[in-house]
């Protein structure tokens, strides 16, 4: 229970922190009648004050007394501390005196210990000197009698004993003995070398094998230099005949006789294994040193021979086949050496090796001489590929008697990549350096040529020819997809085999993009085939009197003539498009083509009345519904197209709806038409507004008034664009009224008013030259790209071919990016189209 504030304040003592004297006085003298007690209250307070003063005085006295006691205690502590310091000093003096006494006592003992140590060292040194002198004299005798077995052991002992006297060489006797030992070492070295030379010269190796083996132990004791000298002499002796035969004789030393070199070495190694292996210690690895010497000499010989052949101006030049034959035989020889000396199979170039693996000892020991000349081999592969391209060009895409399959690819493509794989494996065995990089560039060169000269040949100008059949176009599409996928695999294969420092320079991505561009061209050709079937429907649309319609019917007759080809031709094409990505890309392009063509032909139908515009709006809804069903035309009944595709259809056709809704508004009152234009079209262009008036059939004399009204209302509308995309599209098609029968489409080729299939190939090739911007996927709002025919273009020229390849790559990049919008990754089979 809390105490009220006033009660708590009444109970506070006078020494409380919260004490309030005013409040206390008001409490004591709360009424005038209480003033009579003021004198008594004052006396009480005075007495209380006096008591407090007395208490304070007592406390001050007590504190003073306490301070004096503390000072006294501090003085006593200081005295005790000084006494402690005196005691410590006394202890230190006594310790020093004790140490001095002990030192004097042990000095004689230390002198005795030093004397004993020096005496021991002297006795040891004298004993070792005696042993050294005795061993030296014995070694001299054994050396003269050529008892190398005992010599080797005794020599090691002499050298070890001599090492103990290095610090005593200032003594004349020791210095003389050291010189004598050094002279004996040189004498032994020369003596052993002389014995080896005499025995090998007389052919007494087998009879004196034990003596030579013991002599090797002496050379081992003499050190690394002696051992190296003997091994070098042995290698030079064994290879002397080889060098005389194969260096001094042009015929024997030529590349034609390379096998004789390796046979000679094998015979020499057989002699070593049968007669000489027991002479040398195993850990000397004399056979491996001999093989290295042979490889070094042979490599130098080949470098000189190849250099002379390359400089030769008269007579036969360096033969590529002979070069490759010699290189293969050399690689086999190196691999045999690796197996023999490393006890491991040579690392295969066809398999990836760990970076932590140590490089083979004999890898490229001889074949290194051939590598600078492998460019000749690469050039020969270039020549073979140059021969293949014209043959592939004349070869039909698929055998005539072969039944068509929706997964068919051109046989030439599989043959080309098989050639690439075998050539790559062969080159990787020859070189994994710059020559392999050159080969990858050759591969890239002919991949570009294959795309241009073989696959795109179907789309080139052939007078009187029709568009390629659906089967041929599908074959090209599948082949381009196969080549695109295989390009990436080929690039990874080359990178896995080439040297690390060159790996970043291997790039076949541009060739993969080129094949993507070919696939895009193939899909556009399929769209063009469907577009041609729709021409009758567009003619029917233009022949309809849109300004005289009195009522709206279910749908116009031209719609059926458009829907029919979309269903029939689209179904036929979609049946043979294996990948969902292809089917989706085809349908997207058909939607764009139909939307653009509708706008194009709508401009040719002017004037269009309000009823006509309403009928067209109904027709566009029917067409949009059928386009939405195109992707699932071959699916089970009730199957719904992916949401992404339906959004694409709605987005493409919605532009037409805005145009037709504006045309539905009457021109009187004029404000209604102007407001409808600003709401649906939403641009501020006077020219575009006049085009809308032209479409409605408004009289010319009324244009000025309506345009003036448009300008007034335009000022009050925000967010207007300078140029509405759909009106810009109409403007492009209205420039030439004679060409209104054309179907403006990104997805297809814009042709003259009368289609000529013979010029369709030129259109595709011209588009590739002009750049990817003419083949990109636009919305109706974008400027409709066209593939206008370029008659007489020289597509065989070098510059033209480079431009074509570059633009095909750009088309492929754009097409790949465009396909990414509806799911599925290019080149992946079986991926679902989720919209």
PDB file of C-alpha atoms in Angstrom, residues 293-450:
ATOM      1  CA  UNK A 293      72.437 -38.707 -74.981  1.00  0.00           C
ATOM      2  CA  UNK A 294      71.062 -40.587 -77.963  1.00  0.00           C
ATOM      3  CA  UNK A 295      67.887 -38.487 -77.932  1.00  0.00           C
ATOM      4  CA  UNK A 296      69.785 -35.220 -77.700  1.00  0.00           C
ATOM      5  CA  UNK A 297      72.070 -36.105 -80.599  1.00  0.00           C
ATOM      6  CA  UNK A 298      69.227 -37.417 -82.726  1.00  0.00           C
ATOM      7  CA  UNK A 299      67.132 -34.309 -82.014  1.00  0.00           C
ATOM      8  CA  UNK A 300      70.003 -32.069 -83.134  1.00  0.00           C
ATOM      9  CA  UNK A 301      70.418 -34.179 -86.284  1.00  0.00           C
ATOM     10  CA  UNK A 302      66.716 -33.876 -87.123  1.00  0.00           C
ATOM     11  CA  UNK A 303      66.740 -30.138 -86.550  1.00  0.00           C
ATOM     12  CA  UNK A 304      69.606 -29.741 -89.003  1.00  0.00           C
ATOM     13  CA  UNK A 305      68.010 -32.075 -91.585  1.00  0.00           C
ATOM     14  CA  UNK A 306      64.618 -30.337 -91.372  1.00  0.00           C
ATOM     15  CA  UNK A 307      66.229 -26.907 -91.578  1.00  0.00           C
ATOM     16  CA  UNK A 308      68.132 -27.903 -94.739  1.00  0.00           C
ATOM     17  CA  UNK A 309      64.986 -29.355 -96.282  1.00  0.00           C
ATOM     18  CA  UNK A 310      63.005 -26.208 -95.498  1.00  0.00           C
ATOM     19  CA  UNK A 311      65.705 -23.990 -97.083  1.00  0.00           C
ATOM     20  CA  UNK A 312      66.095 -26.186-100.147  1.00  0.00           C
ATOM     21  CA  UNK A 313      65.171 -24.360-103.359  1.00  0.00           C
ATOM     22  CA  UNK A 314      66.081 -27.148-105.781  1.00  0.00           C
ATOM     23  CA  UNK A 315      64.971 -30.716-105.657  1.00  0.00           C
ATOM     24  CA  UNK A 316      62.095 -32.138-103.619  1.00  0.00           C
ATOM     25  CA  UNK A 317      60.913 -30.071-100.682  1.00  0.00           C
ATOM     26  CA  UNK A 318      59.889 -31.383 -97.279  1.00  0.00           C
ATOM     27  CA  UNK A 319      57.326 -34.134 -97.729  1.00  0.00           C
ATOM     28  CA  UNK A 320      54.397 -33.842 -95.322  1.00  0.00           C
ATOM     29  CA  UNK A 321      53.592 -37.554 -95.356  1.00  0.00           C
ATOM     30  CA  UNK A 322      57.217 -38.436 -94.664  1.00  0.00           C
ATOM     31  CA  UNK A 323      57.322 -35.825 -91.895  1.00  0.00           C
ATOM     32  CA  UNK A 324      54.237 -37.317 -90.220  1.00  0.00           C
ATOM     33  CA  UNK A 325      55.526 -40.863 -90.619  1.00  0.00           C
ATOM     34  CA  UNK A 326      58.829 -39.941 -88.983  1.00  0.00           C
ATOM     35  CA  UNK A 327      57.040 -38.090 -86.205  1.00  0.00           C
ATOM     36  CA  UNK A 328      54.732 -41.014 -85.448  1.00  0.00           C
ATOM     37  CA  UNK A 329      57.689 -43.399 -85.316  1.00  0.00           C
ATOM     38  CA  UNK A 330      59.540 -40.967 -83.058  1.00  0.00           C
ATOM     39  CA  UNK A 331      56.580 -40.712 -80.709  1.00  0.00           C
ATOM     40  CA  UNK A 332      56.361 -44.491 -80.514  1.00  0.00           C
ATOM     41  CA  UNK A 333      60.083 -44.626 -79.756  1.00  0.00           C
ATOM     42  CA  UNK A 334      59.743 -42.017 -76.987  1.00  0.00           C
ATOM     43  CA  UNK A 335      56.825 -43.905 -75.528  1.00  0.00           C
ATOM     44  CA  UNK A 336      58.895 -47.093 -75.496  1.00  0.00           C
ATOM     45  CA  UNK A 337      61.688 -45.288 -73.643  1.00  0.00           C
ATOM     46  CA  UNK A 338      59.202 -43.976 -71.131  1.00  0.00           C
ATOM     47  CA  UNK A 339      57.873 -47.438 -70.444  1.00  0.00           C
ATOM     48  CA  UNK A 340      61.379 -48.858 -70.139  1.00  0.00           C
ATOM     49  CA  UNK A 341      62.851 -46.314 -67.766  1.00  0.00           C
ATOM     50  CA  UNK A 342      59.883 -44.956 -65.828  1.00  0.00           C
ATOM     51  CA  UNK A 343      58.113 -48.300 -65.386  1.00  0.00           C
ATOM     52  CA  UNK A 344      54.927 -46.437 -66.243  1.00  0.00           C
ATOM     53  CA  UNK A 345      53.025 -46.226 -69.495  1.00  0.00           C
ATOM     54  CA  UNK A 346      53.509 -42.946 -71.249  1.00  0.00           C
ATOM     55  CA  UNK A 347      50.702 -40.565 -70.438  1.00  0.00           C
ATOM     56  CA  UNK A 348      48.240 -40.778 -73.323  1.00  0.00           C
ATOM     57  CA  UNK A 349      47.480 -37.507 -75.008  1.00  0.00           C
ATOM     58  CA  UNK A 350      43.950 -38.761 -75.578  1.00  0.00           C
ATOM     59  CA  UNK A 351      43.231 -38.676 -71.848  1.00  0.00           C
ATOM     60  CA  UNK A 352      43.267 -35.741 -69.488  1.00  0.00           C
ATOM     61  CA  UNK A 353      46.169 -35.897 -67.043  1.00  0.00           C
ATOM     62  CA  UNK A 354      46.245 -34.357 -63.639  1.00  0.00           C
ATOM     63  CA  UNK A 355      48.128 -31.107 -63.276  1.00  0.00           C
ATOM     64  CA  UNK A 356      49.973 -32.644 -60.372  1.00  0.00           C
ATOM     65  CA  UNK A 357      51.414 -35.436 -62.546  1.00  0.00           C
ATOM     66  CA  UNK A 358      55.080 -35.105 -63.366  1.00  0.00           C
ATOM     67  CA  UNK A 359      55.838 -34.726 -67.059  1.00  0.00           C
ATOM     68  CA  UNK A 360      57.267 -37.869 -68.710  1.00  0.00           C
ATOM     69  CA  UNK A 361      61.087 -37.886 -68.804  1.00  0.00           C
ATOM     70  CA  UNK A 362      61.301 -38.632 -72.540  1.00  0.00           C
ATOM     71  CA  UNK A 363      58.241 -36.687 -73.711  1.00  0.00           C
ATOM     72  CA  UNK A 364      59.297 -34.722 -76.819  1.00  0.00           C
ATOM     73  CA  UNK A 365      62.940 -35.614 -76.256  1.00  0.00           C
ATOM     74  CA  UNK A 366      63.279 -36.050 -80.042  1.00  0.00           C
ATOM     75  CA  UNK A 367      59.884 -35.026 -81.416  1.00  0.00           C
ATOM     76  CA  UNK A 368      60.521 -31.452 -80.304  1.00  0.00           C
ATOM     77  CA  UNK A 369      62.568 -31.051 -83.514  1.00  0.00           C
ATOM     78  CA  UNK A 370      59.462 -31.683 -85.647  1.00  0.00           C
ATOM     79  CA  UNK A 371      57.102 -29.235 -83.982  1.00  0.00           C
ATOM     80  CA  UNK A 372      58.175 -26.062 -85.876  1.00  0.00           C
ATOM     81  CA  UNK A 373      57.396 -27.886 -89.126  1.00  0.00           C
ATOM     82  CA  UNK A 374      53.989 -29.235 -88.130  1.00  0.00           C
ATOM     83  CA  UNK A 375      52.457 -26.163 -89.724  1.00  0.00           C
ATOM     84  CA  UNK A 376      52.982 -28.052 -92.997  1.00  0.00           C
ATOM     85  CA  UNK A 377      50.760 -30.784 -91.649  1.00  0.00           C
ATOM     86  CA  UNK A 378      48.164 -28.231 -90.593  1.00  0.00           C
ATOM     87  CA  UNK A 379      48.311 -26.777 -94.105  1.00  0.00           C
ATOM     88  CA  UNK A 380      47.729 -30.245 -95.548  1.00  0.00           C
ATOM     89  CA  UNK A 381      44.598 -30.582 -93.385  1.00  0.00           C
ATOM     90  CA  UNK A 382      43.512 -27.188 -94.661  1.00  0.00           C
ATOM     91  CA  UNK A 383      43.917 -28.421 -98.236  1.00  0.00           C
ATOM     92  CA  UNK A 384      41.894 -31.563 -97.525  1.00  0.00           C
ATOM     93  CA  UNK A 385      39.081 -29.507 -96.002  1.00  0.00           C
ATOM     94  CA  UNK A 386      39.172 -27.138 -98.964  1.00  0.00           C
ATOM     95  CA  UNK A 387      38.550 -30.158-101.203  1.00  0.00           C
ATOM     96  CA  UNK A 388      35.697 -31.388 -99.009  1.00  0.00           C
ATOM     97  CA  UNK A 389      33.686 -28.157 -99.105  1.00  0.00           C
ATOM     98  CA  UNK A 390      32.832 -28.230-102.871  1.00  0.00           C
ATOM     99  CA  UNK A 391      31.975 -31.924-102.564  1.00  0.00           C
ATOM    100  CA  UNK A 392      29.629 -31.229 -99.673  1.00  0.00           C
ATOM    101  CA  UNK A 393      28.155 -28.371-101.675  1.00  0.00           C
ATOM    102  CA  UNK A 394      27.190 -30.691-104.553  1.00  0.00           C
ATOM    103  CA  UNK A 395      26.097 -33.496-102.266  1.00  0.00           C
ATOM    104  CA  UNK A 396      22.317 -33.637-101.573  1.00  0.00           C
ATOM    105  CA  UNK A 397      21.272 -32.895 -98.026  1.00  0.00           C
ATOM    106  CA  UNK A 398      19.961 -36.429 -97.661  1.00  0.00           C
ATOM    107  CA  UNK A 399      19.975 -39.457 -99.940  1.00  0.00           C
ATOM    108  CA  UNK A 400      17.101 -39.445-102.403  1.00  0.00           C
ATOM    109  CA  UNK A 401      16.066 -42.995-101.608  1.00  0.00           C
ATOM    110  CA  UNK A 402      16.174 -42.444 -97.845  1.00  0.00           C
ATOM    111  CA  UNK A 403      12.892 -42.064 -96.003  1.00  0.00           C
ATOM    112  CA  UNK A 404      12.493 -38.665 -94.346  1.00  0.00           C
ATOM    113  CA  UNK A 405      12.847 -38.446 -90.585  1.00  0.00           C
ATOM    114  CA  UNK A 406      12.100 -35.404 -88.479  1.00  0.00           C
ATOM    115  CA  UNK A 407      15.482 -35.877 -86.766  1.00  0.00           C
ATOM    116  CA  UNK A 408      17.531 -36.162 -89.943  1.00  0.00           C
ATOM    117  CA  UNK A 409      20.802 -34.225 -90.245  1.00  0.00           C
ATOM    118  CA  UNK A 410      22.959 -33.747 -93.320  1.00  0.00           C
ATOM    119  CA  UNK A 411      25.418 -36.603 -93.716  1.00  0.00           C
ATOM    120  CA  UNK A 412      28.109 -34.087 -94.636  1.00  0.00           C
ATOM    121  CA  UNK A 413      27.963 -32.532 -91.149  1.00  0.00           C
ATOM    122  CA  UNK A 414      28.599 -35.818 -89.351  1.00  0.00           C
ATOM    123  CA  UNK A 415      31.362 -36.626 -91.820  1.00  0.00           C
ATOM    124  CA  UNK A 416      32.945 -33.207 -91.266  1.00  0.00           C
ATOM    125  CA  UNK A 417      33.001 -33.534 -87.477  1.00  0.00           C
ATOM    126  CA  UNK A 418      34.284 -37.096 -87.712  1.00  0.00           C
ATOM    127  CA  UNK A 419      37.165 -35.719 -89.783  1.00  0.00           C
ATOM    128  CA  UNK A 420      37.670 -33.033 -87.128  1.00  0.00           C
ATOM    129  CA  UNK A 421      37.756 -35.556 -84.298  1.00  0.00           C
ATOM    130  CA  UNK A 422      40.261 -37.856 -85.988  1.00  0.00           C
ATOM    131  CA  UNK A 423      42.438 -34.906 -87.034  1.00  0.00           C
ATOM    132  CA  UNK A 424      42.334 -33.480 -83.505  1.00  0.00           C
ATOM    133  CA  UNK A 425      43.382 -36.809 -81.970  1.00  0.00           C
ATOM    134  CA  UNK A 426      46.227 -37.084 -84.463  1.00  0.00           C
ATOM    135  CA  UNK A 427      47.433 -33.511 -83.868  1.00  0.00           C
ATOM    136  CA  UNK A 428      47.243 -33.887 -80.086  1.00  0.00           C
ATOM    137  CA  UNK A 429      49.676 -36.784 -80.346  1.00  0.00           C
ATOM    138  CA  UNK A 430      52.000 -34.666 -82.460  1.00  0.00           C
ATOM    139  CA  UNK A 431      51.793 -31.372 -80.587  1.00  0.00           C
ATOM    140  CA  UNK A 432      49.755 -29.748 -77.846  1.00  0.00           C
ATOM    141  CA  UNK A 433      51.210 -26.304 -78.446  1.00  0.00           C
ATOM    142  CA  UNK A 434      50.984 -23.707 -81.188  1.00  0.00           C
ATOM    143  CA  UNK A 435      50.231 -26.213 -83.948  1.00  0.00           C
ATOM    144  CA  UNK A 436      47.114 -27.397 -82.161  1.00  0.00           C
ATOM    145  CA  UNK A 437      46.024 -23.771 -81.849  1.00  0.00           C
ATOM    146  CA  UNK A 438      46.590 -23.333 -85.605  1.00  0.00           C
ATOM    147  CA  UNK A 439      44.479 -26.419 -86.239  1.00  0.00           C
ATOM    148  CA  UNK A 440      41.641 -24.998 -84.117  1.00  0.00           C
ATOM    149  CA  UNK A 441      41.691 -21.853 -86.245  1.00  0.00           C
ATOM    150  CA  UNK A 442      41.554 -24.003 -89.380  1.00  0.00           C
ATOM    151  CA  UNK A 443      38.542 -25.806 -87.895  1.00  0.00           C
ATOM    152  CA  UNK A 444      36.858 -22.438 -87.275  1.00  0.00           C
ATOM    153  CA  UNK A 445      37.567 -21.288 -90.837  1.00  0.00           C
ATOM    154  CA  UNK A 446      35.884 -24.289 -92.443  1.00  0.00           C
ATOM    155  CA  UNK A 447      32.987 -24.313 -90.005  1.00  0.00           C
ATOM    156  CA  UNK A 448      32.190 -20.814 -91.293  1.00  0.00           C
ATOM    157  CA  UNK A 449      32.539 -22.019 -94.875  1.00  0.00           C
ATOM    158  CA  UNK A 450      30.339 -25.038 -94.206  1.00  0.00           C
TER     159      UNK A 450
END
